[in-house]
Coordinates of C-alpha atoms in Angstrom, one line a residue:
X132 CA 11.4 -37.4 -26.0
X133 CA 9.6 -39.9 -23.3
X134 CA 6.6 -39.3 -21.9
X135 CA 7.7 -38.0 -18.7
X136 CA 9.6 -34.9 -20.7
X137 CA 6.8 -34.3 -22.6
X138 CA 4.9 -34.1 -19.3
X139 CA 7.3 -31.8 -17.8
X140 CA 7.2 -29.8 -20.6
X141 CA 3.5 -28.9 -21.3
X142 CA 3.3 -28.1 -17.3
X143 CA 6.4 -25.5 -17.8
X144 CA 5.1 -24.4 -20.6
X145 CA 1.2 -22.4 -20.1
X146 CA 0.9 -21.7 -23.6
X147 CA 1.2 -25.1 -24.8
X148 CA -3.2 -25.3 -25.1
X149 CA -2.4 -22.7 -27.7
X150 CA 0.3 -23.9 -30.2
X151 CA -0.9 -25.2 -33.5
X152 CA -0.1 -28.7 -34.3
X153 CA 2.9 -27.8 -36.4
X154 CA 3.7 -25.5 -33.4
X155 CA 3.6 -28.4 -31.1
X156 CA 5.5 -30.7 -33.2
X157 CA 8.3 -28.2 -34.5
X158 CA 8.8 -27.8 -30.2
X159 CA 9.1 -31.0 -29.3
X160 CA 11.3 -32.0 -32.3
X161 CA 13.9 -29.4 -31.0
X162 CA 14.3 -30.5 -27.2
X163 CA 17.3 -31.9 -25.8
X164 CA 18.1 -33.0 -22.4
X165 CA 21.3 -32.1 -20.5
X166 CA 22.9 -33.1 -17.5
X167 CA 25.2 -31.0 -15.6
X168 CA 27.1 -31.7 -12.4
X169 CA 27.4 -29.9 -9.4
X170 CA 29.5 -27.0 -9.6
X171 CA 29.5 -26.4 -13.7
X172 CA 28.8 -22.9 -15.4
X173 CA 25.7 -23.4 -17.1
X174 CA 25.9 -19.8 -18.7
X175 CA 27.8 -17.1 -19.2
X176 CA 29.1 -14.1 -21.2
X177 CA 30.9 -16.6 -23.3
X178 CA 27.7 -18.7 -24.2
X179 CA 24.9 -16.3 -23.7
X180 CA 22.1 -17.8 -25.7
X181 CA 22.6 -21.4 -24.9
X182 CA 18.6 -21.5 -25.6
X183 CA 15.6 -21.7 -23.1
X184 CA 16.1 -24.4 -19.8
X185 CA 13.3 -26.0 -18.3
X186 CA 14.6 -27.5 -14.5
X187 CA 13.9 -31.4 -14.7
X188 CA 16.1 -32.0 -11.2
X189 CA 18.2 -30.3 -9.5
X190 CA 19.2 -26.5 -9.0
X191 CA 20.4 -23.5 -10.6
X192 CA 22.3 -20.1 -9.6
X193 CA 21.7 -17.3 -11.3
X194 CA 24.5 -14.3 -10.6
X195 CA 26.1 -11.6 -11.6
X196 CA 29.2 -11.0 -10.8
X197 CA 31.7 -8.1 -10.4
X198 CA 35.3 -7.1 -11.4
X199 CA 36.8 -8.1 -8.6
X200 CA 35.3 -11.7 -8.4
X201 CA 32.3 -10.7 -6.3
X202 CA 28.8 -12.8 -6.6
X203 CA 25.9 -11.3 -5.9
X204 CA 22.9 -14.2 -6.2
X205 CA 19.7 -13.1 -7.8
X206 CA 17.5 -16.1 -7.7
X207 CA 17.7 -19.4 -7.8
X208 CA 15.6 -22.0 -10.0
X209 CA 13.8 -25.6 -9.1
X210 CA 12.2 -28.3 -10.7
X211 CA 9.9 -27.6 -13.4
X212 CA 11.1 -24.1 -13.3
X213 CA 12.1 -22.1 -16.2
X214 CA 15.1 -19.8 -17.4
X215 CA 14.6 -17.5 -20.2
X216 CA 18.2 -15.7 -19.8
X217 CA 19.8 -18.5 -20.6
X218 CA 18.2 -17.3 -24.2
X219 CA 18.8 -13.5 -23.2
X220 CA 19.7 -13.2 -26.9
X221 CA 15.7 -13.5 -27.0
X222 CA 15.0 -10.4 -25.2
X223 CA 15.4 -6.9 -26.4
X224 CA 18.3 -4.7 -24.0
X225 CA 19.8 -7.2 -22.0
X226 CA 23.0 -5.1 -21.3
X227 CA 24.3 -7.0 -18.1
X228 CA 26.0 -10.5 -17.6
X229 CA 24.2 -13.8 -15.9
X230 CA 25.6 -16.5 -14.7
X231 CA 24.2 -19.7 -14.1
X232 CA 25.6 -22.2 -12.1
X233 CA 24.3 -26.2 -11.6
X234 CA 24.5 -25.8 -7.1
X235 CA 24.0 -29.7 -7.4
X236 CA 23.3 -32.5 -9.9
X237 CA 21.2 -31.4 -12.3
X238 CA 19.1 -32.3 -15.6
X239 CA 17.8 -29.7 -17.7
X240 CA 15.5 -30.0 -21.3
X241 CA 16.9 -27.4 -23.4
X242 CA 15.1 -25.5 -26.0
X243 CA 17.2 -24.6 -29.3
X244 CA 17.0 -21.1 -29.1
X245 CA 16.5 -20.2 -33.0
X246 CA 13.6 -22.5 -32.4
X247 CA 11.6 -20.5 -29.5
X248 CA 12.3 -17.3 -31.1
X249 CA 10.8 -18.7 -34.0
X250 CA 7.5 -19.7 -31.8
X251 CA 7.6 -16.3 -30.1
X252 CA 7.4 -14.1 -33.5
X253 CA 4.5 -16.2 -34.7
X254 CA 2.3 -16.7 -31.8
X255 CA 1.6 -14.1 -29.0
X256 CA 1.2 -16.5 -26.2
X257 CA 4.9 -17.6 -26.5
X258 CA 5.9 -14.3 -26.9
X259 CA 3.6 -13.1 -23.3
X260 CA 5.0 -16.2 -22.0
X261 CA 8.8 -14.8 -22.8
X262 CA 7.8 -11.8 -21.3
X263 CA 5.7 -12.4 -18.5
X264 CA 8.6 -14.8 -17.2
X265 CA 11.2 -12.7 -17.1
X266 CA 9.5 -9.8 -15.4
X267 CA 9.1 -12.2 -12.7
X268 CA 12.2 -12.8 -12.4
X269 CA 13.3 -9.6 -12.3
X270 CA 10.8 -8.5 -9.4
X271 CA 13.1 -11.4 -8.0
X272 CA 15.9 -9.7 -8.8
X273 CA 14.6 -6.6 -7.6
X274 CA 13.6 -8.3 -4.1
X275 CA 17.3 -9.2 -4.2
X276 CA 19.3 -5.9 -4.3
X277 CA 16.6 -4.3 -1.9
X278 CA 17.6 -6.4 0.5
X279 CA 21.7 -6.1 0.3
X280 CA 21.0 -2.0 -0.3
X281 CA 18.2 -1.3 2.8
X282 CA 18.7 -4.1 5.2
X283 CA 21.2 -4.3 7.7
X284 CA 23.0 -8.2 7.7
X285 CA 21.1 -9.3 10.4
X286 CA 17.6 -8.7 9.2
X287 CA 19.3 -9.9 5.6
X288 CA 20.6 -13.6 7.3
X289 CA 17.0 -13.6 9.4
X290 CA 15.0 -13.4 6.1
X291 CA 17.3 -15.8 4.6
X292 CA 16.9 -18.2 7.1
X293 CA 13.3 -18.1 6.9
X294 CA 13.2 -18.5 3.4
X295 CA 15.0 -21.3 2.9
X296 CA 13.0 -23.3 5.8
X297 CA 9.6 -22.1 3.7
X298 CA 11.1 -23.4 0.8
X299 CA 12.7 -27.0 2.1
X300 CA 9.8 -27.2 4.7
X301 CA 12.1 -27.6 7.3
X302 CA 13.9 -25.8 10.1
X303 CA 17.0 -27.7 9.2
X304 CA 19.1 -25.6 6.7
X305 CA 21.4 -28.0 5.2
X306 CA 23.8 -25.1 3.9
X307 CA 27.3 -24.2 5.2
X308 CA 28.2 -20.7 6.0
X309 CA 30.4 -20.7 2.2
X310 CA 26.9 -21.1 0.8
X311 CA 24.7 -19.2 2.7
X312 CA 27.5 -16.4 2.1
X313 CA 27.9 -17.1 -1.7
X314 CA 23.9 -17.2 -1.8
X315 CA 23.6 -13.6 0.1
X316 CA 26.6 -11.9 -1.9
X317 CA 28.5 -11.7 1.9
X318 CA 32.1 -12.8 3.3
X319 CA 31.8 -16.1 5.0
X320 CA 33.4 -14.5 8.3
X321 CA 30.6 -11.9 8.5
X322 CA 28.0 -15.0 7.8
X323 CA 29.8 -16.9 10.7
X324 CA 29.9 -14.3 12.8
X325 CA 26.4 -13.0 12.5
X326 CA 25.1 -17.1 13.3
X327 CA 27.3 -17.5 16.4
X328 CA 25.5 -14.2 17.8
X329 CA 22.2 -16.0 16.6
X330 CA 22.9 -18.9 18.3
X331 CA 24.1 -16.9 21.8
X332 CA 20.5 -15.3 21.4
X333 CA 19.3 -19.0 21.4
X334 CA 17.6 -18.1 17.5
X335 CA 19.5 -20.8 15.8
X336 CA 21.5 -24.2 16.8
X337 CA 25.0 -25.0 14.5
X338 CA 26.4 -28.0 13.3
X339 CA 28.8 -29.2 10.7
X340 CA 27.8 -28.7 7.2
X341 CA 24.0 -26.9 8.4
X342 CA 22.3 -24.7 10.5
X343 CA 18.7 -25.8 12.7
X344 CA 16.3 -22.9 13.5
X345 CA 15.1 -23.1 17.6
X346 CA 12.7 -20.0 17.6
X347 CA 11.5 -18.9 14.0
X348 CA 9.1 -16.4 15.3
X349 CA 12.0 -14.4 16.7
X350 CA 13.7 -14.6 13.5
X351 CA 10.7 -13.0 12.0
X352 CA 10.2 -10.4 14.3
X353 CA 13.4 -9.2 13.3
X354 CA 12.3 -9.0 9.8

């Protein structure tokens, strides 16, 4: 492992301060970095426990996804983020199936799973860490369904908009309408439909391949 994964590493990793030195070793020892192109399943039923992901670059899709080819997107992940359900074999009553997907190019470390599980029995700030990370990401996931059961669409693709030009720090949404609708659990044609009334009400501008917010604070108002 270089310097820069190590780096990336203890600033993912909170607990780090607290691992013995034989902790710290046996973790670095067992770290292995994986590239995967745009478009690949990262997880899945199939491979369930693949072991712990730390986001180096790049971006990840976590799903779920239904009998009749349905996705519903719970969250997405970023750089120096961390999954944990790539390990779900870690935590206790996972019943459902994720999917992960790489949304672009995308480099990952990957902890051996045997390996964390190992760290988390013997030392309670992995094992808070465990937990405390994938509480938040259910709140995320939470967030998620609220807003497909109690929001109409247009509050839904207002929120979304926003969102995304929070998180890119730009009013330029580089997405098509196929994304946005994968990334909201919609049918394109409802996602098309909804931004050409957006953009008759002067809220948004469309182009090829992206969508540019003109009046944000309306968008919010409609929130």
């Amino acid at each position: 492992m270089d310097k820069e994964d190590e780096f990336i590493l203890k600033s993912a990793f909170y607990f780090w301060d607290n691992l013995c030195e034989e902790e710290k070793t046996l973790l670095l020892e067992n770290v292995s970095e994986v590239h995967y192109k745009k478009g690949s399943n990262v997880h899945s039923a199939d491979n369930d426990c693949i072991g712990v992901m730390i986001i180096k670059s790049g971006e990840l899709r976590t799903y779920i996804l239904s009998e009749e080819g349905k996705e519903i997107t719970l969250y997405r992940l970023n750089a120096g983020e961390v999954c944990i359900l790539s390990a779900s074999c870690l935590i206790n009553n996972i019943s459902f199936d994720v999917h992960i997907d790489a949304e672009i190019e995308t480099d990952i470390l990957l902890i051996n799973s045997f390996i964390f599980s190992k760290l988390q029995s013997q030392n309670i700030y992995v094992e808070n860490f465990a937990l405390h990370t994938t509480v938040d990401k259910f709140s995320d996931v939470m967030w998620a369904m609220q807003q497909i059961l109690f929001l109409s669409f247009d509050k839904r693709l207002a929120s979304f908009l926003i969102d995304e030009a929070v998180k890119t720090n730009s009013d330029d949404i580089k997405l098509t309408h196929e994304q946005i609708a994968k990334y909201m659990g919609s049918a394109r044609e409802v996602v098309t439909r909804m931004l050409n009334h957006f953009e008759n009400d002067g809220l948004v501008e469309l182009y090829r391949g992206g969508v540019f917010i003109k009046d944000k604070q309306k968008l919010r108002k409609m929130i």
